[in-house]
Amino acid sequence: MSVAATSPSVGSFYLRRRSPSAPMSMPRFRMAVRSAAVSVTPLLTKLHNDSATPLPLLRHVADAMAADMRAGLAVEGGSDLKMILSYVDSLPSGNEEGLFYALDLGGTNFRVLRVQLGGKQERVIATEFDQVSIPKELMFGTSEQLFDFIASGLAKFAQKEGNKFHLPTGTKREIGFTFSFPVKQTSIDSGILIKWTKGFSVSGTAGKDVVACLNEAMERQGLDMRVSALVNDAVGTLAGARYWDDDVMVAVILGTGTNACYVERADAIPKLQGQVSSSGRTIINTEWGAFSDGLPLTEFDRDMDAASINPGEQIFEKTISGMYLGEIVRRVLVKMAEADALFGESVPEKLSTPFALRTPDICAMQQDISDDLQDVGSILYNVAGVESNLSARKIVVDVCDTIVKRGGRLAGAGIVGILQKMEEDSKGLIFGKRTVVAMDGGLYANYPQYRRYLQEAVTELLGTEISKNVVIELTKDGSGIGAALLAAANSHFTLNFASTMIRFILLQNRQGKTRLAKYYVPLEDSEKHKVEYEVHRLVVNRDPKFTNFVEFRTHKVIYRRYAGLFFSLCVDITDNELAYLECIHLFVEILDHFFSNVCELDLVFNFHKVYLILDEFILAGELQETSKKAIIERMGELEKLE
Ligand code: BGC
C-alpha cells in the first residue's frame, strides 16, 4: 500500500488547502468511534487484484492499442478507435502573424482567447482570455441554447478588443475552434459531431456540422467572424507544442476526458484512398477514449458504466480520466461502507450520491502526509458526510491510490502503444532520437501520483535506455494557442498581394499529383503545398454541372478539365472568368501543337518545355501574348537555339 504523498505541490485547482481563517468543519479529534476495526481486507484485496496492472497486462494494452490504431486506419469503423483525419497537414511553422481568436469547448468550462502572433521573430506577442463555466442545464439542453451561450461569450470578449487592432479591409476576425468531442472532420473548417462524451447530452447536435451550428449562433449575435480551423483539443495541443519544439510527435489529453493524437504518414492511412495530404503527413485524432481491449475492469467500473449516459462506450476514458476516477473510488467506498461498515453502521447519504466525490477530492486526500491523515478525515466529512477513524482513512487512501495507479499506468501503456506503432512503421523515427509527447489536461497537470504512475509504466515498457529519449512533457500553452495557430496557418486571408493579376497556375491530375505549378506571388513551400492540396480538392470534387469558377479564400479559381488533367488559375474575385477560361484553352492548344495530342506523360518528361511555353504567354502574373501563332513561332526560334 502506498499511502504517502510524494509532492505537496499540487495546483490550487485541485487542492483544498485549509486556510487559517476557515477552520475545518470537523473538530480535530472527533473521530468516528463507531467505525471500529474494519474488516475490509477481502474487499480491498479483491480490488487490488481486479485492478492490477502488471507488466504483461500493460504490454497487452500497448500492443492492442497499436493493433486497434492500424485497424482504424485501414477502414472507417475498423476498430474501437475512430482514427479521425484532422485535415491538419502542416503544423505551425512559426511564421504565423496577426490577430487570431480561439474558442475552446470541451468540458465544464469554455474559454475564449485572443492571440497576437508576431512571426518567427516575435512569436506569441500577447494573449488574453476569458473563461466561463457552462451551466449544468446547458449540458442537457438544446444545441441552439449551448451555441448561443458560447457565441454570446465570444461576442462579449470580442467587444473588449476595442480599437487596438486594425482589421484589413475585406477580411474578418478568424477563429480556431477547439471542440473536444468526437467529430468526423470533413475539412479543416468543418466537421460532424459523432456523439457527445464527458456527460454532455445536448439534443440536436449529433450528426450536424458544429461549425455551422456556431456560425448560425454567431449570426444570431450579429458577430461577423469566421472559423478557419476546427480542431480537437489533442490536435490543438500537438500544434501548440510543436510551435516551440520540432520533436513533438504525440499529444495526450488527460483531463475530464482523455484523448491522444499523433503525426502519421499519409501513406500509412489506407482509408485515405488516394486523397493526398499536402505535406505527406497528417495528424490523426485517435479518440482513444473508446479503446477497451484487455482492460482490468472491476465490478465498480461495470456498475458505473451501466449507470452512465453512454453505457458500453468510452471504456478507456471511464477507467483513466478525471471525470470518473473519483466516482469509481466513491462506489468502492459505498460497497465497503455497506458490506464492512467502513464508516459505521449506516451508509451516509451524501456518499451515496453519484459523483459526490470528485477526482480533485481524491487527489487532495492523497497529498495528506500527516500522521493522523487529518485532511483525509475532513474531506471525507465535508464531501461525503462521513466520520472516520485513522484505519478507515488509510483504507480510503489505499483505494484512491489503487484506482489512480491503474489509471496512470494504463494511460502510460496507451502512450507506448502509439509510439510503438509509429516506430514499427518507420524504424528509428521514435526510439532512435528525442521524441516529445505533449501532455495537457487538469488530471495530468495537477495529480502528482497519476503522473508518476504514468511515467513508471512508460519506463517499464520501454526499458530505461529507450525511455530516456521519450520526453513526456506538460505543454506550455495548451490547446487554445494551438487552435489560434492553426487558424493562422489556415487563414483565408493570406493571399493578399494586391497588384498581381494571376496568383498562380496549377496543372494537376485527378489523384492530386501536381504536374506544373507556377506561382506569381511569394509563398512559402508549406503554403504552396497547402494551396495545391486545397485547389485539388475544390476542383476534383466539384459537380461538373456547376460553373468552372469557384471561390478560393479571398480569390477565385478558374479551372478546366482536359481528360484526367485539371488546369487551374487563381485570380482576383473581380477578374473576368471567361477571359481566363480562354487563356487556359489557349495554353492547352499550344501544348497540343507541340506534343501532338498532349498527354500527362508528355508533361512529366518535358516539363522544362512546358514551363518555357508558359513563360511565353504569362509573365509575372500578367498575360503577355494571346496569339497562338506568335507563341508557336517564338517557341520555334527558341528550339533552333538549343
Ligand atoms: C472526447 C475527445 C476529447 C477528450 C479530451 C473525450 O471525451 O471524445 O474528443 O479530445 O475527451 O477532452
XYZ file of C-alpha atoms and ligand atoms in Angstrom:
654
model
C 0.000 0.000 0.000
C 1.421 3.384 -0.856
C -0.236 5.968 1.243
C 2.391 8.647 1.483
C 2.206 11.521 -0.940
C 5.324 12.405 -2.792
C 4.881 16.016 -3.701
C 2.904 18.610 -1.854
C 2.997 20.968 -4.810
C -0.358 20.390 -6.410
C -2.067 23.172 -8.337
C -4.574 25.088 -6.316
C -7.274 23.946 -8.734
C -7.045 20.522 -7.198
C -6.151 21.070 -3.585
C -8.498 22.314 -0.956
C -5.961 23.802 1.386
C -7.114 24.592 4.827
C -6.888 28.316 5.463
C -6.434 29.662 8.989
C -9.473 31.874 8.578
C -11.660 28.981 7.521
C -11.470 26.321 10.195
C -12.463 22.883 9.116
C -15.976 21.944 9.855
C -14.861 18.874 11.757
C -13.105 19.139 15.118
C -9.643 17.639 15.040
C -10.141 14.687 17.360
C -13.766 13.866 16.779
C -13.046 10.646 15.044
C -15.903 8.292 14.487
C -15.733 5.886 17.335
C -18.324 3.646 15.787
C -16.255 2.797 12.747
C -14.110 0.370 14.603
C -11.507 -2.032 13.375
C -12.784 -2.550 9.877
C -12.650 -5.906 8.238
C -12.420 -4.700 4.663
C -9.346 -6.650 3.791
C -11.040 -9.154 1.460
C -12.742 -6.325 -0.447
C -9.534 -4.351 -0.642
C -7.551 -7.398 -1.689
C -10.084 -8.124 -4.404
C -9.887 -4.516 -5.585
C -6.091 -4.739 -5.746
C -6.292 -7.948 -7.732
C -9.015 -6.877 -10.123
C -7.365 -3.590 -10.958
C -3.769 -4.755 -11.013
C -1.642 -3.661 -13.956
C 1.389 -5.951 -14.057
C 3.838 -5.592 -16.908
C 2.365 -8.361 -19.139
C -1.047 -6.705 -18.917
C 0.426 -3.314 -19.801
C 2.232 -4.931 -22.696
C -1.015 -6.405 -23.937
C -2.711 -2.995 -23.697
C 0.106 -1.296 -25.629
C 0.038 -3.971 -28.347
C -3.750 -3.898 -28.571
C -3.687 -0.098 -28.824
C -1.227 -0.315 -31.744
C -3.325 -3.032 -33.426
C -6.546 -1.045 -32.996
C -4.841 2.009 -34.468
C -3.925 0.057 -37.593
C -7.408 -1.401 -37.918
C -8.962 2.057 -37.532
C -6.637 3.489 -40.200
C -7.447 0.688 -42.614
C -11.174 1.265 -42.944
C -13.815 3.519 -41.432
C -15.194 1.699 -38.376
C -12.337 -0.841 -38.451
C -11.867 -0.759 -34.678
C -12.942 0.920 -31.437
C -10.512 3.695 -32.332
C -12.006 6.083 -34.869
C -8.609 7.344 -36.047
C -10.112 10.581 -37.339
C -8.360 12.612 -40.042
C -7.802 16.087 -38.655
C -7.106 17.782 -42.013
C -4.145 19.371 -40.256
C -1.458 18.503 -42.764
C 1.060 21.125 -41.907
C 1.890 22.184 -38.419
C 2.544 25.797 -37.474
C 5.879 26.965 -38.868
C 6.490 29.964 -36.644
C 5.768 32.395 -39.472
C 2.167 32.908 -38.417
C 1.307 36.561 -37.985
C -1.701 38.612 -36.992
C -4.534 38.621 -34.506
C -6.486 35.406 -34.068
C -9.165 34.129 -31.740
C -9.565 30.694 -30.240
C -12.663 29.175 -28.748
C -12.233 26.156 -26.543
C -15.216 23.968 -25.664
C -14.534 20.631 -24.140
C -15.543 20.236 -20.553
C -17.293 22.118 -17.849
C -15.764 25.430 -18.943
C -15.307 27.175 -22.194
C -12.509 29.580 -22.907
C -12.129 32.394 -25.394
C -8.660 33.577 -26.316
C -7.197 36.429 -28.302
C -3.706 35.736 -29.540
C -1.391 38.168 -31.267
C 1.195 36.359 -33.343
C 4.349 38.090 -34.497
C 6.013 35.621 -36.869
C 9.420 33.957 -36.374
C 10.970 36.870 -34.521
C 8.305 37.802 -32.042
C 6.326 34.576 -31.798
C 3.367 34.946 -29.394
C 3.284 38.659 -28.624
C 0.241 38.702 -26.377
C -2.628 36.543 -25.236
C -5.776 37.443 -23.362
C -8.512 35.086 -22.339
C -11.833 34.701 -20.585
C -13.163 31.536 -19.034
C -16.823 30.867 -18.434
C -18.271 27.790 -16.806
C -21.062 26.090 -18.686
C -24.279 25.959 -16.667
C -25.235 22.343 -15.975
C -28.639 22.724 -17.644
C -26.950 23.663 -20.924
C -25.119 20.327 -20.933
C -28.542 18.720 -21.205
C -30.289 21.430 -23.224
C -30.642 22.046 -26.937
C -27.920 22.669 -29.448
C -29.158 26.206 -30.045
C -29.035 27.085 -26.356
C -25.480 25.818 -25.993
C -24.133 27.525 -29.113
C -25.965 30.770 -28.323
C -24.320 30.770 -24.928
C -20.889 30.258 -26.491
C -21.420 32.860 -29.200
C -22.592 35.428 -26.691
C -19.475 34.765 -24.542
C -17.362 35.231 -27.649
C -19.214 38.432 -28.577
C -18.637 39.933 -25.118
C -14.966 39.054 -25.252
C -14.549 40.362 -28.816
C -16.087 43.689 -27.762
C -13.266 44.177 -25.282
C -10.795 44.248 -28.163
C -11.727 47.898 -28.721
C -9.782 49.721 -31.414
C -6.451 48.174 -30.576
C -6.106 46.170 -33.753
C -6.820 47.278 -37.259
C -8.577 44.730 -39.436
C -7.531 44.944 -43.131
C -10.468 45.610 -45.430
C -12.038 42.549 -46.984
C -11.015 40.334 -44.078
C -12.706 39.077 -40.915
C -11.528 38.073 -37.497
C -10.607 34.400 -37.714
C -11.199 31.752 -35.069
C -9.612 28.426 -34.240
C -12.434 26.414 -32.713
C -11.309 23.708 -30.306
C -14.226 21.352 -29.946
C -13.223 18.425 -27.778
C -15.700 15.743 -28.659
C -15.568 13.057 -31.355
C -16.104 14.861 -34.645
C -15.837 13.451 -38.130
C -13.891 16.203 -39.809
C -14.970 16.966 -43.347
C -12.336 19.659 -43.900
C -10.087 21.808 -41.751
C -13.022 24.077 -41.007
C -15.997 21.737 -40.815
C -16.949 18.524 -39.059
C -19.905 16.459 -37.940
C -20.405 15.630 -34.282
C -20.430 11.840 -33.912
C -21.594 11.778 -30.288
C -21.281 13.705 -27.064
C -18.994 12.431 -24.292
C -17.983 13.556 -20.785
C -21.549 13.791 -19.517
C -22.828 16.153 -22.236
C -26.179 15.198 -23.695
C -27.214 18.156 -25.832
C -30.057 17.433 -28.213
C -29.911 18.238 -31.887
C -26.134 18.458 -32.419
C -25.098 14.859 -33.168
C -24.928 14.407 -36.938
C -24.627 18.179 -37.528
C -21.682 20.312 -38.617
C -20.598 22.010 -35.399
C -19.034 24.919 -37.281
C -22.369 25.578 -38.964
C -24.019 25.496 -35.511
C -21.513 28.058 -34.271
C -21.842 30.201 -37.394
C -25.616 30.312 -37.022
C -25.283 31.288 -33.370
C -22.725 33.984 -34.262
C -25.112 35.312 -36.854
C -27.866 35.499 -34.238
C -25.427 37.523 -32.124
C -24.543 39.768 -35.073
C -20.943 38.621 -34.832
C -19.021 38.689 -38.100
C -16.179 36.255 -37.509
C -15.003 33.229 -39.440
C -13.962 29.776 -38.200
C -10.787 28.914 -40.112
C -9.873 25.780 -38.211
C -11.939 23.247 -36.298
C -9.695 21.180 -34.061
C -9.882 18.622 -31.321
C -8.111 19.647 -28.089
C -5.489 16.930 -28.552
C -4.761 18.244 -32.061
C -4.592 21.828 -30.760
C -2.169 20.706 -28.074
C 0.060 18.999 -30.610
C 0.069 22.078 -32.834
C 0.733 24.411 -29.908
C 3.577 22.293 -28.561
C 5.114 21.740 -31.983
C 5.290 25.500 -32.459
C 8.029 25.513 -29.807
C 9.574 22.111 -30.256
C 10.055 20.182 -33.514
C 10.376 16.866 -31.692
C 6.733 16.810 -30.591
C 5.089 13.826 -32.301
C 2.225 12.902 -29.980
C -0.202 14.838 -27.787
C -2.310 13.413 -24.986
C -5.149 14.970 -23.023
C -5.782 13.728 -19.514
C -8.439 15.941 -18.016
C -12.173 15.486 -17.615
C -11.931 13.199 -20.660
C -8.982 11.729 -22.462
C -7.646 11.502 -25.979
C -4.433 11.236 -27.983
C -3.299 12.296 -31.419
C -0.073 11.923 -33.351
C 1.664 12.726 -36.613
C 1.005 9.994 -39.185
C 2.382 9.363 -42.677
C -0.299 9.750 -45.335
C 0.828 6.523 -46.991
C 0.159 4.636 -43.753
C -3.540 5.512 -43.878
C -5.242 3.089 -46.287
C -8.655 4.659 -45.696
C -7.405 7.907 -47.265
C -7.857 6.077 -50.587
C -5.625 8.217 -52.707
C -6.705 11.551 -51.217
C -3.469 13.429 -50.855
C -2.222 15.335 -47.902
C -0.331 18.457 -48.866
C 2.740 17.548 -46.813
C 2.609 13.754 -46.983
C 1.771 13.710 -43.281
C -1.271 14.460 -41.229
C -2.401 14.490 -37.619
C -4.644 11.617 -36.638
C -7.058 12.089 -33.761
C -7.234 8.579 -32.309
C -10.238 9.136 -29.978
C -8.567 6.551 -27.766
C -11.170 7.074 -25.037
C -13.196 4.409 -26.854
C -10.442 1.789 -26.522
C -11.465 -1.273 -24.461
C -9.251 -4.276 -25.196
C -7.877 -6.159 -22.175
C -8.527 -3.522 -19.524
C -8.565 -4.724 -15.920
C -12.114 -3.727 -15.025
C -13.822 -4.203 -11.679
C -17.465 -4.576 -10.704
C -17.370 -0.864 -9.812
C -16.375 0.099 -13.350
C -19.113 -2.068 -14.787
C -21.746 -0.596 -12.492
C -20.615 2.955 -13.210
C -20.671 2.289 -16.940
C -24.153 0.758 -16.778
C -25.458 3.818 -14.917
C -23.802 6.292 -17.311
C -25.490 8.153 -20.157
C -23.332 6.245 -22.645
C -23.147 2.624 -21.425
C -20.635 0.440 -23.232
C -18.857 3.455 -24.678
C -15.637 5.300 -23.807
C -14.397 2.469 -21.563
C -10.722 3.561 -21.565
C -11.864 7.094 -20.769
C -14.022 5.789 -17.911
C -11.012 3.932 -16.498
C -8.321 6.598 -16.733
C -9.804 10.109 -16.915
C -10.627 12.801 -14.397
C -14.375 12.717 -14.728
C -14.532 9.139 -13.464
C -11.696 8.350 -11.023
C -13.416 9.987 -8.034
C -16.683 8.270 -8.884
C -15.060 4.819 -9.030
C -13.495 5.426 -5.618
C -16.880 6.545 -4.262
C -18.510 3.342 -5.490
C -15.821 1.242 -3.818
C -16.292 3.156 -0.575
C -20.065 2.706 -0.674
C -19.579 -1.029 -1.019
C -17.087 -1.040 1.848
C -19.479 1.023 3.943
C -22.357 -1.330 3.200
C -20.583 -4.630 3.487
C -17.991 -3.880 6.122
C -19.277 -0.825 7.987
C -16.206 1.176 6.989
C -17.791 4.364 8.298
C -20.029 2.927 10.992
C -23.382 1.210 10.843
C -25.172 3.219 8.217
C -24.096 4.352 4.787
C -24.033 8.144 4.743
C -26.498 9.615 2.272
C -24.030 12.060 0.785
C -21.639 9.250 -0.053
C -24.438 7.506 -1.920
C -24.873 10.440 -4.295
C -23.282 9.707 -7.698
C -20.251 11.887 -8.436
C -20.274 13.353 -4.883
C -16.587 12.511 -4.608
C -14.621 14.164 -7.370
C -11.163 13.434 -8.666
C -9.809 16.698 -7.149
C -11.006 15.365 -3.777
C -9.193 12.062 -4.066
C -6.124 13.934 -5.301
C -6.228 16.200 -2.259
C -6.596 13.189 0.050
C -3.534 11.593 -1.497
C -1.456 14.670 -0.717
C -2.097 14.358 3.019
C 1.159 13.343 4.664
C 0.110 13.968 8.258
C 0.250 11.122 10.784
C -3.450 11.220 11.535
C -4.500 11.883 7.923
C -6.446 14.847 9.104
C -7.075 16.305 5.641
C -8.435 12.955 4.527
C -10.790 12.999 7.504
C -12.064 16.480 6.780
C -12.530 15.846 3.075
C -14.493 12.691 3.845
C -16.540 14.645 6.314
C -17.178 17.656 4.097
C -17.667 15.910 0.801
C -19.151 12.566 1.741
C -20.614 13.341 5.149
C -18.697 10.579 6.885
C -16.770 10.495 10.119
C -13.740 8.252 10.027
C -11.013 6.840 12.224
C -7.405 6.510 11.167
C -7.656 2.950 9.908
C -10.658 3.847 7.722
C -8.780 6.845 6.348
C -5.825 4.662 5.476
C -8.103 2.326 3.621
C -9.683 5.251 1.763
C -6.262 6.492 0.673
C -5.351 2.992 -0.421
C -8.490 2.793 -2.549
C -7.695 6.169 -4.143
C -4.165 5.048 -4.835
C -5.272 1.750 -6.374
C -7.649 3.439 -8.800
C -5.219 6.232 -9.671
C -2.367 3.811 -10.127
C -4.412 1.757 -12.558
C -5.437 4.893 -14.463
C -1.919 6.343 -14.700
C -0.324 3.050 -15.701
C -2.929 2.309 -18.362
C -2.513 5.814 -19.795
C 1.244 5.145 -19.938
C 0.623 1.867 -21.780
C -1.610 3.704 -24.259
C 1.176 6.187 -24.990
C 3.649 3.349 -25.542
C 1.141 1.713 -27.919
C 1.129 4.850 -30.081
C 4.912 5.222 -30.047
C 5.307 1.533 -30.852
C 3.027 1.785 -33.883
C 4.924 4.818 -35.196
C 8.274 3.126 -34.678
C 7.142 -0.097 -36.359
C 6.194 1.886 -39.464
C 9.374 3.960 -39.633
C 12.301 2.421 -37.819
C 14.275 4.967 -35.817
C 11.626 7.655 -36.149
C 10.687 7.490 -32.480
C 13.081 5.436 -30.431
C 16.246 6.451 -32.235
C 16.002 10.100 -31.244
C 14.405 12.533 -28.817
C 10.621 12.315 -29.101
C 8.258 14.537 -27.172
C 4.776 13.581 -26.007
C 2.944 16.832 -25.217
C 0.548 16.477 -22.314
C -2.396 18.623 -21.310
C -5.398 18.394 -19.009
C -6.053 19.053 -15.330
C -5.657 15.437 -14.241
C -2.121 15.184 -15.573
C -1.184 18.722 -14.599
C -2.394 18.503 -11.008
C -2.154 14.926 -9.826
C 1.468 14.071 -8.990
C 0.825 10.392 -8.224
C -1.001 9.930 -11.515
C 1.918 11.488 -13.386
C 4.388 9.276 -11.576
C 2.468 6.073 -12.297
C 2.145 7.010 -15.945
C 5.878 7.637 -16.276
C 6.704 4.426 -14.424
C 4.618 2.373 -16.826
C 6.295 4.001 -19.836
C 9.744 3.280 -18.417
C 8.833 -0.317 -17.535
C 7.506 -0.954 -21.006
C 10.240 0.742 -22.999
C 13.187 -0.004 -20.747
C 15.418 2.679 -19.283
C 17.542 3.251 -22.379
C 14.762 3.896 -24.886
C 12.595 5.749 -22.416
C 15.370 8.298 -21.927
C 14.583 9.503 -25.451
C 10.864 9.782 -24.786
C 10.082 13.078 -23.108
C 6.611 13.275 -21.595
C 6.023 16.940 -21.001
C 3.222 19.201 -19.852
C 2.524 21.730 -22.617
C 3.239 25.373 -22.180
C 0.150 26.940 -23.636
C -2.381 24.168 -24.042
C -4.697 23.649 -26.924
C -6.038 27.227 -27.126
C -2.945 28.778 -28.650
C -2.580 25.709 -30.837
C -6.047 26.367 -32.247
C -5.209 30.039 -32.859
C -2.020 28.969 -34.639
C -3.951 26.557 -36.807
C -6.443 29.308 -37.634
C -3.478 31.435 -38.698
C -1.901 28.595 -40.667
C -5.227 28.029 -42.436
C -6.172 31.659 -42.742
C -8.471 32.546 -45.591
C -6.968 35.938 -45.917
C -3.304 35.313 -46.524
C -3.066 35.565 -50.302
C -3.180 39.330 -50.279
C -0.862 40.514 -52.978
C -2.993 43.242 -54.359
C -1.471 44.226 -57.664
C -0.777 40.880 -59.312
C -3.455 39.535 -61.606
C -2.790 35.814 -61.799
C -1.681 34.475 -58.432
C -0.722 31.015 -59.605
C -1.378 28.389 -62.215
C -1.588 24.693 -61.414
C -1.808 21.607 -63.531
C -2.906 18.588 -61.529
C -4.118 15.106 -62.241
C -7.194 13.531 -60.702
C -5.184 11.888 -57.934
C -3.820 15.260 -56.880
C -0.312 14.991 -58.340
C 0.796 18.446 -59.342
C 2.482 18.292 -62.745
C 3.089 22.020 -63.098
C 2.936 24.810 -60.560
C 3.860 28.388 -61.241
C 3.419 30.986 -58.522
C 3.391 34.684 -59.238
C 3.177 35.589 -55.557
C 5.810 34.802 -52.964
C 4.574 31.870 -50.911
C 6.490 29.577 -48.606
C 6.826 25.944 -49.641
C 4.482 24.766 -46.914
C 1.884 27.283 -48.024
C 2.279 26.182 -51.658
C 1.636 22.570 -50.632
C -1.456 23.675 -48.826
C -2.722 25.703 -51.771
C -2.169 22.780 -54.148
C -3.968 20.430 -51.833
C -6.934 22.740 -51.360
C -7.281 23.619 -55.036
C -7.181 19.961 -55.991
C -9.932 19.132 -53.500
C -12.019 22.041 -54.718
C -11.914 21.266 -58.400
C -11.955 17.477 -58.300
C -14.943 17.271 -56.004
C -16.969 19.887 -57.815
C -20.057 18.719 -59.628
C -19.470 19.047 -63.421
C -22.899 20.697 -63.672
C -21.527 23.734 -61.865
C -19.561 26.598 -63.392
C -15.802 26.394 -63.799
C -15.276 29.296 -61.420
C -15.065 28.719 -57.716
C -14.242 30.931 -54.763
C -10.923 30.190 -53.150
C -10.165 32.056 -49.938
C -10.443 35.723 -50.931
C -9.838 34.948 -54.608
C -11.312 32.680 -57.189
C -10.050 29.743 -59.137
C -10.867 29.328 -62.816
C -10.348 25.759 -63.864
C -10.870 23.496 -66.809
C -10.598 19.771 -67.117
C -8.962 18.050 -70.085
C -9.196 14.246 -69.774
C -7.635 13.478 -66.391
C -5.884 16.837 -66.034
C -7.128 19.936 -64.263
C -5.761 23.337 -65.252
C -6.429 25.903 -62.507
C -5.711 29.618 -62.395
C -6.133 31.747 -59.292
C -7.221 35.338 -59.926
C -8.964 38.255 -58.264
C -12.579 37.868 -57.370
C -13.491 40.687 -59.790
C -11.490 39.364 -62.748
C -13.138 38.257 -65.961
C -13.626 34.496 -65.761
C -14.254 33.932 -69.454
C -11.011 35.607 -70.410
C -9.104 33.229 -68.152
C -11.001 30.199 -69.379
C -9.889 31.181 -72.869
C -6.390 31.628 -71.590
C -6.342 28.046 -70.241
C -7.653 26.747 -73.505
C -5.009 28.617 -75.443
C -2.321 27.075 -73.255
C -3.705 23.597 -73.946
C -3.847 24.234 -77.685
C -0.207 25.256 -77.699
C 0.747 22.186 -75.694
C -1.232 20.077 -78.159
C 0.601 21.627 -81.021
C 3.958 20.827 -79.507
C 3.338 17.336 -78.299
C 0.715 16.487 -80.944
C -2.156 15.451 -78.743
C -0.626 16.180 -75.382
C -0.940 13.665 -72.565
C 0.166 13.662 -68.933
C 3.404 11.806 -69.650
C 4.486 14.485 -72.148
C 4.244 16.994 -69.358
C 6.209 14.796 -66.970
C 9.066 14.145 -69.390
C 9.202 17.580 -70.990
C 8.408 19.773 -68.024
C 11.163 22.266 -68.951
C 9.473 22.875 -72.285
C 6.078 23.248 -70.640
C 7.430 25.936 -68.335
C 9.038 27.666 -71.315
C 5.740 27.788 -73.165
C 4.005 29.110 -70.092
C 6.583 31.867 -69.707
C 5.911 32.904 -73.268
C 2.404 33.878 -72.533
C 2.208 34.642 -68.783
C 4.970 36.627 -67.165
C 4.970 37.892 -63.591
C 1.274 37.129 -63.355
C 0.356 39.191 -66.417
C -0.803 37.856 -69.757
C 1.948 38.639 -72.302
C 0.727 37.229 -75.539
C -2.610 35.862 -76.647
C -1.771 34.935 -80.202
C -1.227 31.247 -80.609
C 0.661 31.825 -83.828
C 3.084 34.266 -82.189
C 3.830 31.948 -79.309
C 4.420 28.961 -81.572
C 6.768 30.968 -83.777
C 8.672 32.185 -80.753
C 8.982 28.637 -79.421
C 10.275 27.531 -82.805
C 13.005 30.149 -82.626
C 13.961 29.068 -79.137
C 14.178 25.452 -80.281
C 16.544 26.411 -83.058
C 18.835 27.948 -80.445
C 19.011 24.715 -78.436
C -13.515 13.325 -26.393
C -12.290 13.746 -27.154
C -11.519 14.773 -26.348
C -11.221 14.232 -24.970
C -10.438 15.197 -24.109
C -13.150 12.896 -24.990
O -14.312 12.635 -24.259
O -14.152 12.251 -27.047
O -12.642 14.283 -28.407
O -10.336 15.072 -27.029
O -12.431 13.917 -24.329
O -11.063 16.405 -23.952
